[in-house]
One Martini backbone bead per residue (centre of mass of N, CA, C, O) as a GRO file, in nm:
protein
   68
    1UNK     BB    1   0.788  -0.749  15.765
    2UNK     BB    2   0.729  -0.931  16.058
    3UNK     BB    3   0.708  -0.889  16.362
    4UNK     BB    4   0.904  -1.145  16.443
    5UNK     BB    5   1.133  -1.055  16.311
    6UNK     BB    6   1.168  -0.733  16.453
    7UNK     BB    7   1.209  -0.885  16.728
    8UNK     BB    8   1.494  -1.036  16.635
    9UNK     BB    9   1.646  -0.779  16.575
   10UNK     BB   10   1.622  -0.672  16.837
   11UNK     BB   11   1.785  -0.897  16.957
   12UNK     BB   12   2.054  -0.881  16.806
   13UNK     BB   13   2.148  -0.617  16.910
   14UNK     BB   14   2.132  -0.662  17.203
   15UNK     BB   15   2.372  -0.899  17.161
   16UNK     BB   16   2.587  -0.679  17.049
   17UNK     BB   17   2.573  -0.474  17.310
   18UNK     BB   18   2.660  -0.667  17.502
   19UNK     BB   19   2.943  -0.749  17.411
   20UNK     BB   20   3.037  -0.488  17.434
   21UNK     BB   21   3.035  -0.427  17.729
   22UNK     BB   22   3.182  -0.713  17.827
   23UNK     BB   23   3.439  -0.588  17.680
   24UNK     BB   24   3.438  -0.337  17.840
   25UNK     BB   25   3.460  -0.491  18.112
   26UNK     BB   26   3.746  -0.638  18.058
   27UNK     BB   27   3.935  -0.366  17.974
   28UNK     BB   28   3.880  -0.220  18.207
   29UNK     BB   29   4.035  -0.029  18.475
   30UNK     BB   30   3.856   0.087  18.580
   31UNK     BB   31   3.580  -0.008  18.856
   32UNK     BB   32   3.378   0.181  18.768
   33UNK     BB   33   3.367   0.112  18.442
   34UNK     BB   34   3.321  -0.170  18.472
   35UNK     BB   35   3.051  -0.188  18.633
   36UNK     BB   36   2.909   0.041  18.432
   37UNK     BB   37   2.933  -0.218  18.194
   38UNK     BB   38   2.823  -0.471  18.342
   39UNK     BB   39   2.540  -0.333  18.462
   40UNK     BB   40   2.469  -0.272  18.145
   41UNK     BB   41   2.489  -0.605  18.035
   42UNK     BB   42   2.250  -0.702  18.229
   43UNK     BB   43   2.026  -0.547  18.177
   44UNK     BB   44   2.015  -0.643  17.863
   45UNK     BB   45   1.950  -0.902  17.934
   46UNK     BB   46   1.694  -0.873  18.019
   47UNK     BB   47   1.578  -0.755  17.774
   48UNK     BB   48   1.637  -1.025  17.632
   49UNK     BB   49   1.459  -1.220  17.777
   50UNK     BB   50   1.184  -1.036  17.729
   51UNK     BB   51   1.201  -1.087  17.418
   52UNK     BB   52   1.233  -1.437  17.393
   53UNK     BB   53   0.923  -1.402  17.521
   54UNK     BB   54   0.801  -1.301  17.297
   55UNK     BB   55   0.871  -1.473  17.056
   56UNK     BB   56   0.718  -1.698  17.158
   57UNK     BB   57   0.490  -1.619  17.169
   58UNK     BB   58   0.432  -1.513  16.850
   59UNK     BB   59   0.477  -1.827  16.776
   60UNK     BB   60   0.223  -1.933  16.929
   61UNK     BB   61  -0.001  -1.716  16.844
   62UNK     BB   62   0.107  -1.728  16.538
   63UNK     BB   63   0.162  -1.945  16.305
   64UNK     BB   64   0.294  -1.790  16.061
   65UNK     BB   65   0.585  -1.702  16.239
   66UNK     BB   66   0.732  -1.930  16.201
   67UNK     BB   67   1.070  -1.936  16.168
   68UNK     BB   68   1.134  -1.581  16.104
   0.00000   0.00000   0.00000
């Protein structure tokens, strides 16, 4: 597997984290763990954005990673 491979599964991963999150925070009754389920998955947005571009740069700057 090539680095940006990797890194492509790595934000796979975290955007079915997000997704659980999204979902346990619309199922939950209490508001306190409403609330720590969706800011749990605002923070993972941000590290998935973060991932993002960086999939960005490996794809620039390295062009055999295209497309992978």
């Amino acid at each position: 597997m090539t680095v940006v491979s990797d890194v492509k599964t790595c934000t796979a991963g975290l955007k079915h984290a997000e997704a659980i999150f999204s979902k346990l925070a619309l199922l939950s009754e209490d508001p306190e763990a409403k609330q720590l389920f969706h800011d749990s998955m605002m923070t993972i947005q941000e590290v998935i954005d973060q991932m993002n571009e960086r999939i960005y740069k490996l794809e620039n700057e390295e062009p055999q990673y295209q497309g992978f």
